[in-house]
Short mmCIF file of C-alpha atoms in Angstrom, two decimals:
data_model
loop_
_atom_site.label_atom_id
_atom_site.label_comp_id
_atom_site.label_asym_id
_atom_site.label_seq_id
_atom_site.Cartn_x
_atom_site.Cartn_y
_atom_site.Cartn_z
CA UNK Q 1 -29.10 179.57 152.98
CA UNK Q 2 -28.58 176.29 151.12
CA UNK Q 3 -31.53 174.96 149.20
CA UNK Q 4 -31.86 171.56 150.93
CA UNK Q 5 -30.98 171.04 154.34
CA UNK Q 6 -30.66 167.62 156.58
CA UNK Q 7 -30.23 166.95 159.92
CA UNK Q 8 -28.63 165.69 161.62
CA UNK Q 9 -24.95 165.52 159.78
CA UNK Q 10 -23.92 162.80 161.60
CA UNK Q 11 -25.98 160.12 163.51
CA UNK Q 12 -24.39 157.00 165.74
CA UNK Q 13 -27.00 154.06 166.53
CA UNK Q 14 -27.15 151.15 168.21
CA UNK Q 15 -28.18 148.27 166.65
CA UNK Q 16 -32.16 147.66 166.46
CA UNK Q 17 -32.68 151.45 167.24
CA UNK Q 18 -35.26 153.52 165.25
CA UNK Q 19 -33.53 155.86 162.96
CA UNK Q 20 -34.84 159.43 161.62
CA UNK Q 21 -33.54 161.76 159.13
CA UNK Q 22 -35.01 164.95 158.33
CA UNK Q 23 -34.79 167.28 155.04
CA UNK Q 24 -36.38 170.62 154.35
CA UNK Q 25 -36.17 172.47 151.29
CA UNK Q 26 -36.60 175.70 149.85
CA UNK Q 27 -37.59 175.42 146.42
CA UNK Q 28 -40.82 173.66 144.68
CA UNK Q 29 -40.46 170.26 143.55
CA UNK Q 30 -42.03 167.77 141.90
CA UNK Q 31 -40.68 164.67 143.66
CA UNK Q 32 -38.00 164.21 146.08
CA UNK Q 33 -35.40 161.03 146.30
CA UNK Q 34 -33.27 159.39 149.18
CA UNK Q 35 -30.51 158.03 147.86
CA UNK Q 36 -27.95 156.03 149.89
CA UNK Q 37 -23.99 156.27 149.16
CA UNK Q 38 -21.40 153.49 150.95
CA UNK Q 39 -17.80 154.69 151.31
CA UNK Q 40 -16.01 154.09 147.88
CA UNK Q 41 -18.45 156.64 146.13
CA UNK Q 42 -21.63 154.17 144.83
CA UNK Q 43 -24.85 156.05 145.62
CA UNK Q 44 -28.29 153.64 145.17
CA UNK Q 45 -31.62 155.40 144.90
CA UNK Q 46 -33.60 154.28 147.71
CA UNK Q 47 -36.79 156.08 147.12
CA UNK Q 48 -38.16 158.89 145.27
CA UNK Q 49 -41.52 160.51 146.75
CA UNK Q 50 -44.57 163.49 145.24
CA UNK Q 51 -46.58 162.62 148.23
CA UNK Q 52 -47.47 160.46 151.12
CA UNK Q 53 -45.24 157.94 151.99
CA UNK Q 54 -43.63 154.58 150.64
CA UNK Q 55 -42.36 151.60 152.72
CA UNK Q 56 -39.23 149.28 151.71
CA UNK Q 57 -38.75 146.68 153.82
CA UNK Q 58 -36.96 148.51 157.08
CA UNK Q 59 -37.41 152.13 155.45
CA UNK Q 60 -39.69 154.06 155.47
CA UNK Q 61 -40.24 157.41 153.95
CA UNK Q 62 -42.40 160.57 154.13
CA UNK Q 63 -43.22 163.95 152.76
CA UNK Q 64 -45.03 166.92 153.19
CA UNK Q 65 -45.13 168.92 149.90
CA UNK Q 66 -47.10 172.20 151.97
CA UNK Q 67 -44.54 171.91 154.83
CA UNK Q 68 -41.35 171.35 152.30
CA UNK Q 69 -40.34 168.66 154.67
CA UNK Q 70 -39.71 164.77 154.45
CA UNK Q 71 -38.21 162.25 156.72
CA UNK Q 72 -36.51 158.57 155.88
CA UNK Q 73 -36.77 156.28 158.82
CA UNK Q 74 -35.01 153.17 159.62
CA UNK Q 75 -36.55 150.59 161.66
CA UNK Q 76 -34.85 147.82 163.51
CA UNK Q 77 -31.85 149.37 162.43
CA UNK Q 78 -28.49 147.18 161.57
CA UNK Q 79 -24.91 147.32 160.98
CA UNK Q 80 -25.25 147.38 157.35
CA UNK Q 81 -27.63 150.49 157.30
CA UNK Q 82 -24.38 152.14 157.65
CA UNK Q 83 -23.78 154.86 155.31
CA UNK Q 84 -24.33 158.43 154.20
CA UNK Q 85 -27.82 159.01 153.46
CA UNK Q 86 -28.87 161.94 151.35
CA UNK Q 87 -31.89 163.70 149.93
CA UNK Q 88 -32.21 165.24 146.85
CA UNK Q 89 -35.51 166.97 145.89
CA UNK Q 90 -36.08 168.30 141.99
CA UNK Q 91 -37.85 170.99 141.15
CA UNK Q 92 -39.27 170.01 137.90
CA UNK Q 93 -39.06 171.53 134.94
CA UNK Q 94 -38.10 169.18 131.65
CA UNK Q 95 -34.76 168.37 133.23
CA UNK Q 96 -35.13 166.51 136.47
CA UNK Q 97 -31.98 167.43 137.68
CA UNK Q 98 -31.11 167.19 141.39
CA UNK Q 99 -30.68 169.16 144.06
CA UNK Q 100 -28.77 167.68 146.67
CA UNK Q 101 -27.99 167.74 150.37
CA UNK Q 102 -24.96 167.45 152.41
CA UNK Q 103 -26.14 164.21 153.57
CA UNK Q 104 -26.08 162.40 156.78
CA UNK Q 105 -23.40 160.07 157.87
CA UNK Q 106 -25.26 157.10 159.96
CA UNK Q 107 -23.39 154.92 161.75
CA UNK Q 108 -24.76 151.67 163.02
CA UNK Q 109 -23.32 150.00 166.15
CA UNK Q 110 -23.29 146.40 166.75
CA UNK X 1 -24.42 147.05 140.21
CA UNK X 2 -26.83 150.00 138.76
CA UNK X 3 -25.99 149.32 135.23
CA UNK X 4 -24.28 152.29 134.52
CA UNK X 5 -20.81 152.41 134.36
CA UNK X 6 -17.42 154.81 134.78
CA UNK X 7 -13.96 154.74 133.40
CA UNK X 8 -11.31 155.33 134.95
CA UNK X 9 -12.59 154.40 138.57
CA UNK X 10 -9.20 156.45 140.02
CA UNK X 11 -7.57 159.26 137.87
CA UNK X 12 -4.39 160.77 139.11
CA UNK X 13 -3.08 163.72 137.00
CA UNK X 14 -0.68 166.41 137.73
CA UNK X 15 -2.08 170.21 137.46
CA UNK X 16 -1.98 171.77 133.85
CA UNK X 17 -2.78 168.11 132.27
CA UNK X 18 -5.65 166.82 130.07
CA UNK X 19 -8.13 164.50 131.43
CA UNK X 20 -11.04 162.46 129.88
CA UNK X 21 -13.94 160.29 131.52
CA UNK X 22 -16.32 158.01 130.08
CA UNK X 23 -20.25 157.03 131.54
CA UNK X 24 -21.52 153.98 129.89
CA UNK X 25 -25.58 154.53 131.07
CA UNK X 26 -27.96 152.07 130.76
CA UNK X 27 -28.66 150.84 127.07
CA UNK X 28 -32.38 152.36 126.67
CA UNK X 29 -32.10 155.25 129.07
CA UNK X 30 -31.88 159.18 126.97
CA UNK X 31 -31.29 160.85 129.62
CA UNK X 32 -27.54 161.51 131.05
CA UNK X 33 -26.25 163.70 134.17
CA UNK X 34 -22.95 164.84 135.19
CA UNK X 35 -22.60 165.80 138.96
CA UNK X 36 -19.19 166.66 140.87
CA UNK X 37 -18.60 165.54 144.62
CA UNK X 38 -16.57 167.05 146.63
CA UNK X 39 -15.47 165.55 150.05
CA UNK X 40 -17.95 166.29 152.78
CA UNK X 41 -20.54 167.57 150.31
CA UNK X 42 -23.61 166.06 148.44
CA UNK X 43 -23.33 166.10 144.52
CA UNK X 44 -23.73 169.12 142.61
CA UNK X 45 -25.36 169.19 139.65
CA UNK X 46 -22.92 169.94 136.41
CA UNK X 47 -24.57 168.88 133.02
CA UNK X 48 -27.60 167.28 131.44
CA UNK X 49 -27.92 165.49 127.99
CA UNK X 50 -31.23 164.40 126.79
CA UNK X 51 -30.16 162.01 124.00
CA UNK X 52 -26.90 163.01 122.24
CA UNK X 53 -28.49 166.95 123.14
CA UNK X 54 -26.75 169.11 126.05
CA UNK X 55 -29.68 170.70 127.57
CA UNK X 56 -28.23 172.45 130.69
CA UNK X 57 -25.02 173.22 132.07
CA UNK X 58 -24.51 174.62 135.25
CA UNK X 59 -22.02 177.27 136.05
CA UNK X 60 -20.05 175.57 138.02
CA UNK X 61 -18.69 173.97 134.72
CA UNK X 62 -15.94 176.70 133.54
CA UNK X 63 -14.65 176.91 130.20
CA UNK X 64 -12.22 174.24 130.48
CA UNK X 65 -14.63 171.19 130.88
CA UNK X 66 -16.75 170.04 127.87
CA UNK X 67 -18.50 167.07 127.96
CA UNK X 68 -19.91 165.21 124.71
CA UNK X 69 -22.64 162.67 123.94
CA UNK X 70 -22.36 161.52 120.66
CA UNK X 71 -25.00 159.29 119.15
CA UNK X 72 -26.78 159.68 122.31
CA UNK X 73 -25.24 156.64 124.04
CA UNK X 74 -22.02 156.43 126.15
CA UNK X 75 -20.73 160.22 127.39
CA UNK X 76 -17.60 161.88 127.63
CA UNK X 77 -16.45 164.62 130.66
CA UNK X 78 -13.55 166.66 129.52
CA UNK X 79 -11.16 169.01 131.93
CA UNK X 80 -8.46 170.95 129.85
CA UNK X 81 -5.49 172.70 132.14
CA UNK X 82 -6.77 170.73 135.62
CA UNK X 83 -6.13 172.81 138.92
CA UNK X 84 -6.33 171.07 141.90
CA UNK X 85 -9.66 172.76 142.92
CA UNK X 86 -11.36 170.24 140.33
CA UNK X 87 -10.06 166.43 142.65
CA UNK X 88 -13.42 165.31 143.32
CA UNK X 89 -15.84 162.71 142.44
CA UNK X 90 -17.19 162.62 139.23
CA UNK X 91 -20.57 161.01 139.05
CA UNK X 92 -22.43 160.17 136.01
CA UNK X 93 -26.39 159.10 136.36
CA UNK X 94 -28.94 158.00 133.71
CA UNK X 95 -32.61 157.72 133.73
CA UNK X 96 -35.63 157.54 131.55
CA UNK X 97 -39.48 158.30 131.07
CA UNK X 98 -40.60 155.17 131.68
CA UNK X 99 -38.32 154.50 134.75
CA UNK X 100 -40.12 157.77 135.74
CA UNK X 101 -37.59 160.53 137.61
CA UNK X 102 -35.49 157.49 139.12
CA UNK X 103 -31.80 158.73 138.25
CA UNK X 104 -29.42 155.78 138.71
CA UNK X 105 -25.82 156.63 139.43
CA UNK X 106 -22.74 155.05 138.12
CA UNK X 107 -19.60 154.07 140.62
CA UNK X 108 -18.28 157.29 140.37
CA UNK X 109 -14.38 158.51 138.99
CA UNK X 110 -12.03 160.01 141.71
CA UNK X 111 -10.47 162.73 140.45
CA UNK X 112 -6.89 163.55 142.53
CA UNK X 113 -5.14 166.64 140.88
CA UNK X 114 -1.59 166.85 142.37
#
């Protein structure tokens, strides 16, 4: 069983629809990130989360250290939001390495 | 632009040859990370240097890569004798304590091993 796990792999959205992607992990962590990667290979970190949640303009992001789960939504979603959207949790330690998913591919219809 | 940056962006190599990448991470940040992409996948986690220091390397790095940090600024990624199970991405990330755990990733160089 992999260690992080999203879902769905692939999403398809029509502009202005709300978006949700889901992670669960296996491991403890100290803090999880959503990072975003456009084809070409450039991955932006989008957020990185211990607790609660944290707002960005259209995304939105939640966790739930007991339940090992967290969610990025998208709101009013757009064209643009297209990409591959992946969450990588680290479990601490002095490192801070990542763990990451497989991501999720989003596709945004105008 | 994340402020880090890669060279080559593209390396094509035939099987059996030498290859060398460079990270450039941002000026003040000590901490360095090596990941490998593969296509379909999410990064996997390679190497970590904490100033010029290799802390942790992961098993998926065989005896054939080495990767260097000298002076504890700009980083080197090393495959002797490539195969063509190693074309991937090679992604390079730096971060630092007072940036908290925020990793920020550099373009990336595509490995194709013919």
């Amino acid at each position: 069983k992999n260690e992080v796990e999203q879902s769905p792999q692939n999403l398809t959205a029509q502009e202005g629809e709300f978006i949700t992607i889901n992670c669960s992990y296996s491991v403890g962590i100290s803090a999880l990130h959503w990072l975003q990667q456009h084809p070409g290979g450039g991955i932006v970190s989008l957020f990185m989360l211990s607790s609660g949640k944290k707002k960005h303009g259209r995304l939105i992001a939640t966790i739930n250290i007991q339940e090992k789960h967290s969610s990025l939504h998208i709101t009013a979603s757009h064209p643009r939001d297209s990409a591959v959207y992946i969450c990588a949790p680290h479990s601490g330690g002095s490192n801070y390495k990542l763990t990451f998913g497989k991501g999720t591919l989003l596709t945004v219809n105008p | 632009d994340t402020g880090v940056s890669q060279d080559p962006r593209h390396k094509i190599t035939k099987r059996g040859q030498n290859v060398t990448f460079r990270c450039d991470p941002i000026s003040e940040h000590n901490r360095l990370y090596w990941y490998r992409q593969t296509l379909g996948q999410g990064p996997e986690f390679l190497t970590y240097f904490q100033n010029e220091a290799q802390l942790e390397k992961s098993r998926l790095l065989s005896d054939r890569f080495s990767a260097e940090r000298p002076k504890g600024s700009f980083s080197t990624l090393e495959i002797q004798r490539t195969e063509q199970g190693d074309s991937a991405m090679y992604l390079c990330a730096s971060s630092t304590g007072t940036s908290g755990l925020t990793q920020f990733f550099g373009p990336g160089t595509r490995l194709t091993v013919l």
